Coordinates of N, CA, C and O in Angstrom, one line a residue:
X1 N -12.6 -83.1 13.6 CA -12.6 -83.1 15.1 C -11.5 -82.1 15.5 O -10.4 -82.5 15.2
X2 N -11.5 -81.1 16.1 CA -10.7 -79.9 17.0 C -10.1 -80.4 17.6 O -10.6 -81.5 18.0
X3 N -8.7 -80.1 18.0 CA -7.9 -80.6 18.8 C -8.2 -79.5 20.5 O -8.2 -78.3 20.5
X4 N -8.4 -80.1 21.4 CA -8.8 -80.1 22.6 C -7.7 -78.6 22.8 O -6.6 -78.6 22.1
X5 N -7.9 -77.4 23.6 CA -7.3 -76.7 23.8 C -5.9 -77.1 24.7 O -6.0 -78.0 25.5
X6 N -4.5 -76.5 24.6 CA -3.5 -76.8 25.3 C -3.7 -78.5 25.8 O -3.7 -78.9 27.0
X7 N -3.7 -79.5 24.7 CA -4.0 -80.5 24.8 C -2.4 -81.5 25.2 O -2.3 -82.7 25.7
X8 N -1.6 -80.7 25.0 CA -0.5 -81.3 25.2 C 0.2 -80.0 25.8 O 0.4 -79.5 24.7
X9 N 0.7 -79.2 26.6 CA 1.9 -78.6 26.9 C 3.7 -78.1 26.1 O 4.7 -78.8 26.1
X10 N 3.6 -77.2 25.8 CA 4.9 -77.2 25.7 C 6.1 -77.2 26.6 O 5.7 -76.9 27.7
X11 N 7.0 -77.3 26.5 CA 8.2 -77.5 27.8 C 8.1 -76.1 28.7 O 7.7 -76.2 29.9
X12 N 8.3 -74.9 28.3 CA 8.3 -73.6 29.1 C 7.0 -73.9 29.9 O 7.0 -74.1 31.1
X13 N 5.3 -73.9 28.8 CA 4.6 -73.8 29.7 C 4.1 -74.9 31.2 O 3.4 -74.7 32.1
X14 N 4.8 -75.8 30.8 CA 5.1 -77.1 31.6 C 5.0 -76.3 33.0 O 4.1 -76.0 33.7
X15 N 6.9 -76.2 32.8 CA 7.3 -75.3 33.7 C 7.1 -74.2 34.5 O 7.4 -73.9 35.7
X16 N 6.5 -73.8 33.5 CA 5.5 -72.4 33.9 C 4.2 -72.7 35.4 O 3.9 -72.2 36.5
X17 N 3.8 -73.5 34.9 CA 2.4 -74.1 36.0 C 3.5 -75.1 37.2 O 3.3 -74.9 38.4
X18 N 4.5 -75.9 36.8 CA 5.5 -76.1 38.1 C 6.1 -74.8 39.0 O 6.2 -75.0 40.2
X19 N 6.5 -73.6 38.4 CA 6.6 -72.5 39.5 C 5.3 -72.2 40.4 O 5.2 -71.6 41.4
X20 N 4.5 -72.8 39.8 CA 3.3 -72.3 41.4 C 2.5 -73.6 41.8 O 1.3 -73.4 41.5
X21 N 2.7 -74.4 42.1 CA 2.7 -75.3 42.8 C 2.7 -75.1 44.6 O 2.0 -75.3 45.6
X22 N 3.7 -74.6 44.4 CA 3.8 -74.3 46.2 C 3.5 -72.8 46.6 O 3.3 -72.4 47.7
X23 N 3.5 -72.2 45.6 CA 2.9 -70.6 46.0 C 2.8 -69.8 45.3 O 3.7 -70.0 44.4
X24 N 2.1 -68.9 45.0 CA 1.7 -67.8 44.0 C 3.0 -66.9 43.8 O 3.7 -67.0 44.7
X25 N 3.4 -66.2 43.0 CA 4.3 -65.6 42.4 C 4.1 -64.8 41.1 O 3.3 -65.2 40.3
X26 N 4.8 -63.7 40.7 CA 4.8 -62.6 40.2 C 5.8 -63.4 38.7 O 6.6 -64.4 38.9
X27 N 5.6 -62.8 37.4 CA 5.9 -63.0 36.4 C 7.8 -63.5 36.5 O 8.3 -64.5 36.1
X28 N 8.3 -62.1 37.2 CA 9.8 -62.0 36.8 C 10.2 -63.8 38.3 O 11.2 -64.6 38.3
X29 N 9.1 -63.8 39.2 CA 9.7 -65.1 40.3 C 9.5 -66.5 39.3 O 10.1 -67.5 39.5
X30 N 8.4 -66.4 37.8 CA 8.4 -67.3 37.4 C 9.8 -68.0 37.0 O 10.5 -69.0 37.4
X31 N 9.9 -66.5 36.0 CA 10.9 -67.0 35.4 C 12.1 -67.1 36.0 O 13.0 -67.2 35.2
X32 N 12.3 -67.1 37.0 CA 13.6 -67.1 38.1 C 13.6 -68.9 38.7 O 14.4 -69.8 38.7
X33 N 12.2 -68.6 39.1 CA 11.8 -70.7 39.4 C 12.5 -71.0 38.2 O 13.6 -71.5 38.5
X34 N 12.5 -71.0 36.6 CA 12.1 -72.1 35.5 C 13.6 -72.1 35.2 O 14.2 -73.1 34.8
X35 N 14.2 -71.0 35.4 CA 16.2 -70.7 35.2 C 16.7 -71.7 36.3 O 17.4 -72.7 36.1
X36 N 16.3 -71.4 37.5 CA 16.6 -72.3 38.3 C 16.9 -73.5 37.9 O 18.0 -73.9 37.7
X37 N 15.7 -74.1 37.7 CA 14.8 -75.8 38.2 C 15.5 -76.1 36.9 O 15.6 -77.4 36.8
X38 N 16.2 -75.5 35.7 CA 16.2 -76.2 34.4 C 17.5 -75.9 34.7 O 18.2 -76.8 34.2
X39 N 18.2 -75.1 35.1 CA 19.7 -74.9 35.2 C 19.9 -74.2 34.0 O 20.8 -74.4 33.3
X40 N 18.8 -73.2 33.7 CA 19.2 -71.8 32.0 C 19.1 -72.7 31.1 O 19.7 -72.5 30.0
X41 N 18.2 -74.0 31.3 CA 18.1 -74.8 30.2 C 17.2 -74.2 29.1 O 17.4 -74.2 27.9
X42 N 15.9 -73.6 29.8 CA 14.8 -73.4 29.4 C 14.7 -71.7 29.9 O 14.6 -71.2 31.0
X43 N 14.9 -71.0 28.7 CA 14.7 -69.7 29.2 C 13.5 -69.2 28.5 O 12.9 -69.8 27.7
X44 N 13.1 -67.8 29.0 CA 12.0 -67.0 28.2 C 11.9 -65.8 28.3 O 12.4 -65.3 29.3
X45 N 11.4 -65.1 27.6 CA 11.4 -63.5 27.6 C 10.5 -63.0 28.1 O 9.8 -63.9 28.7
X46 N 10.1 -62.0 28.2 CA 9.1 -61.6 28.6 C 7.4 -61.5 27.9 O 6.3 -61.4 28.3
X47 N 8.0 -61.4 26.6 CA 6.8 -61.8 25.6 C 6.1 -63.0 25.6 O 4.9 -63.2 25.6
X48 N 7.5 -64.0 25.7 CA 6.6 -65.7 26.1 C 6.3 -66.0 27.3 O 5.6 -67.0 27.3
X49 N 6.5 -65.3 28.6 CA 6.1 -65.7 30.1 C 4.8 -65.1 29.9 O 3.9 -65.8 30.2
X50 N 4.5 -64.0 29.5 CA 2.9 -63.3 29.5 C 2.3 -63.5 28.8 O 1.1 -63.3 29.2
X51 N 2.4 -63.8 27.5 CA 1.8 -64.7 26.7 C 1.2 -66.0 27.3 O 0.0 -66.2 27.1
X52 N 1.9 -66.8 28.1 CA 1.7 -67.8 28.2 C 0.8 -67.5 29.7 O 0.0 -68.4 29.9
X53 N 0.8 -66.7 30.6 CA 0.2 -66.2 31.4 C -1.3 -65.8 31.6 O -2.1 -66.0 32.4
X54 N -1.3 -64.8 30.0 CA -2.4 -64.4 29.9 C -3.5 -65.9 29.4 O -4.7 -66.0 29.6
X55 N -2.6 -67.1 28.7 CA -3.2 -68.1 28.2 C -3.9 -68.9 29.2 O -5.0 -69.4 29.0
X56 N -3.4 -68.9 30.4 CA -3.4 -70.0 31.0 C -4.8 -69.4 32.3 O -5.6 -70.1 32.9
X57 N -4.6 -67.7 32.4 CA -5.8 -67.2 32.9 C -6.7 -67.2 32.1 O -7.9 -66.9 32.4
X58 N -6.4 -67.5 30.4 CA -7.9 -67.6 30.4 C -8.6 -68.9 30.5 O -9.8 -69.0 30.6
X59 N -7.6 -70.1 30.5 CA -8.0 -71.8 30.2 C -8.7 -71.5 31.9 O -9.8 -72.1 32.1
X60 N -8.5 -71.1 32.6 CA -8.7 -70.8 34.2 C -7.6 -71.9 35.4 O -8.0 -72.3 36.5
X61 N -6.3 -72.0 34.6 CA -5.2 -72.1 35.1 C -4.4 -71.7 36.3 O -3.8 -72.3 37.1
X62 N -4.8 -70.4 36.0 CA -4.0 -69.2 37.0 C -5.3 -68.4 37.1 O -6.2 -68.5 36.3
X63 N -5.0 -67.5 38.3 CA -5.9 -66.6 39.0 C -5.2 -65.4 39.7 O -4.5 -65.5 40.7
X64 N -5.6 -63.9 38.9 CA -4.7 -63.3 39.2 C -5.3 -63.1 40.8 O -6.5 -63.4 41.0
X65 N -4.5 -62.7 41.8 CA -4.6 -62.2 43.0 C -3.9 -61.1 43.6 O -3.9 -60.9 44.8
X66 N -3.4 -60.4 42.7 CA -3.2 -59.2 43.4 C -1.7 -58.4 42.3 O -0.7 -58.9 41.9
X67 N -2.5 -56.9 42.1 CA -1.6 -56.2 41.6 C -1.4 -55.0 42.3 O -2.2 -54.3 43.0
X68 N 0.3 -54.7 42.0 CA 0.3 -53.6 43.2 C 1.7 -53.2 41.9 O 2.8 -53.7 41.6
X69 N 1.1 -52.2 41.6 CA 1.8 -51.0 39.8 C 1.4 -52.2 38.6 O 0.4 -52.7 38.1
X70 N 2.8 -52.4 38.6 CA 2.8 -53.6 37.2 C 2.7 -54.7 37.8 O 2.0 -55.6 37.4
X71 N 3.4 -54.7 38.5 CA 3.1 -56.3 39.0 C 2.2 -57.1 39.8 O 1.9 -56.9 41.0
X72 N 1.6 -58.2 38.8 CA 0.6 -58.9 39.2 C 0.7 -60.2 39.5 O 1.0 -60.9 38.6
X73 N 0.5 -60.9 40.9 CA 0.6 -62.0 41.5 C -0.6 -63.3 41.2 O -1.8 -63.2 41.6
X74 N 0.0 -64.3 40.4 CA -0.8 -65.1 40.3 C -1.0 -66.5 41.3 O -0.2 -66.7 42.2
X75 N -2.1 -67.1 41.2 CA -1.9 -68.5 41.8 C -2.7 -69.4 41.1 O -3.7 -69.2 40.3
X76 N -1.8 -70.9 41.6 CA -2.6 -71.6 40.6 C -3.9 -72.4 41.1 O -3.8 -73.2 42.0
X77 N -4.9 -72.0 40.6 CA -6.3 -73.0 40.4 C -6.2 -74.5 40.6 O -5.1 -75.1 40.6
X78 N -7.3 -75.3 40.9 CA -7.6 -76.7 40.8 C -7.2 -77.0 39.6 O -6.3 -77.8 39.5
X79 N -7.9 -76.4 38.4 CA -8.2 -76.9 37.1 C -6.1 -76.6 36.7 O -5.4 -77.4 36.1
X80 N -5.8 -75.8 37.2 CA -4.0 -75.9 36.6 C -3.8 -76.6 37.5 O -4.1 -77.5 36.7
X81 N -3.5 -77.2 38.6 CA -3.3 -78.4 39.2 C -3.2 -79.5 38.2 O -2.4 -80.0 37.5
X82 N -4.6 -79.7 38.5 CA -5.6 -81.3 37.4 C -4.6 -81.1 36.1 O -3.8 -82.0 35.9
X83 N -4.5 -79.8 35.3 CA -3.9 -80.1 34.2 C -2.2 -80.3 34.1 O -1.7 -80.8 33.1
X84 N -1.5 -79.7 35.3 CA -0.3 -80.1 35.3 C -0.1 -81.6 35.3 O 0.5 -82.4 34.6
X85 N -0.8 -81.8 36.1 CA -0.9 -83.8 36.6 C -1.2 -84.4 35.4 O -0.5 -85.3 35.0
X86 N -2.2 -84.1 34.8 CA -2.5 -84.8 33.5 C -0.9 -84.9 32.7 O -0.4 -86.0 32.4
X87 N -0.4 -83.8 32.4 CA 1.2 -83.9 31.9 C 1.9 -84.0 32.3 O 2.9 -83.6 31.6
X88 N 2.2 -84.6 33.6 CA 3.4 -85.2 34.5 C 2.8 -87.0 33.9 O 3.5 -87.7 33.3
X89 N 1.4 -87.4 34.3 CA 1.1 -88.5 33.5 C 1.6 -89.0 31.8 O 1.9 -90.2 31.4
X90 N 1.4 -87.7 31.1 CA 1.4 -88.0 29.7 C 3.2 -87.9 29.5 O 3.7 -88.8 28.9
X91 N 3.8 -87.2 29.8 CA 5.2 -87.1 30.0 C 5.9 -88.8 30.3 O 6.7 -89.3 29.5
X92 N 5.2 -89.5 31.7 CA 5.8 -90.6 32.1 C 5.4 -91.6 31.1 O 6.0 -92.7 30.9
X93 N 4.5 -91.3 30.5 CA 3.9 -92.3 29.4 C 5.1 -92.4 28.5 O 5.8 -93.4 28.3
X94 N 5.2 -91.1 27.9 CA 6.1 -91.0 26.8 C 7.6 -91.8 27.2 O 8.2 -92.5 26.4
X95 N 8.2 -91.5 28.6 CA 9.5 -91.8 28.8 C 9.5 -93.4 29.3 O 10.5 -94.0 29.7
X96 N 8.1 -94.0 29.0 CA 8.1 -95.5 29.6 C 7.9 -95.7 28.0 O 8.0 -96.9 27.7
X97 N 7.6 -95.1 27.2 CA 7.4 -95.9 25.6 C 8.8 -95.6 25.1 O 9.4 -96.1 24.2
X98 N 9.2 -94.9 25.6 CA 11.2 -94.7 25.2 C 11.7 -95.9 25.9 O 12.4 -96.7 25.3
X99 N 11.5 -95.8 27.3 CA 12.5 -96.2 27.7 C 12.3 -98.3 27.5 O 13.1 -99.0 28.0
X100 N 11.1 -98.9 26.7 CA 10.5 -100.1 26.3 C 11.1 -100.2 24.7 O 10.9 -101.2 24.0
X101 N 11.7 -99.4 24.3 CA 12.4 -99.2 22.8 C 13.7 -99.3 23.2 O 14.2 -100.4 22.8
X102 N 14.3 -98.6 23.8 CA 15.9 -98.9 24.2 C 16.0 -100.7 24.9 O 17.1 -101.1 25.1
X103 N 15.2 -101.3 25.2 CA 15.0 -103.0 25.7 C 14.9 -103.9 24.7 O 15.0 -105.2 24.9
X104 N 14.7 -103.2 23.7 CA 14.3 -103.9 22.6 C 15.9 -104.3 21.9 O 16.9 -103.6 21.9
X105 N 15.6 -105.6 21.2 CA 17.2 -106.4 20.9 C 17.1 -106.0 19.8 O 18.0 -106.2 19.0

């Protein structure tokens, strides 16, 4: 049995689909949201933000909307919606099966 595509999230691309949530934004605003929001916890180059860009336009994540030279403005889809939520769920899962281990005598 195949494991289901981007079945689980990595931390950047987590992040990645949290930068557009409230509005479409260009590669270098991503990674400016993810320095922010993590405090340079979580950084990336430019190999992994487009990488992970080009991934997620193809799952139908992101939707490019507009380029003007190199730079191309994405926004996020229903289906990247649905799937951030699914890992804000599977996340709280994880941190309620941690946090039911540290109760334990």
């Amino acid at each position: 049995m195949g494991k289901k595509s981007l079945e689980s999230l990595t931390e950047t691309m987590f992040y990645v689909l949290m930068a557009f949530r409230k509005q479409s934004l260009c590669g270098t605003e991503v990674a400016d949201f993810v320095s922010r929001k993590t405090k340079g916890r979580v950084n990336m180059g430019p190999g992994t933000l487009y990488t992970i860009l080009g991934k997620f336009q193809e799952e139908g994540f992101l939707t490019e909307i507009a380029v003007e030279g190199r730079k191309r403005t994405y926004q996020l889809t229903e289906s990247g919606e649905k799937r951030y939520q699914e890992e804000v769920a599977r996340l709280r899962a994880c941190v309620a099966d941690a946090e039911s281990e540290e109760e334990r005598p």
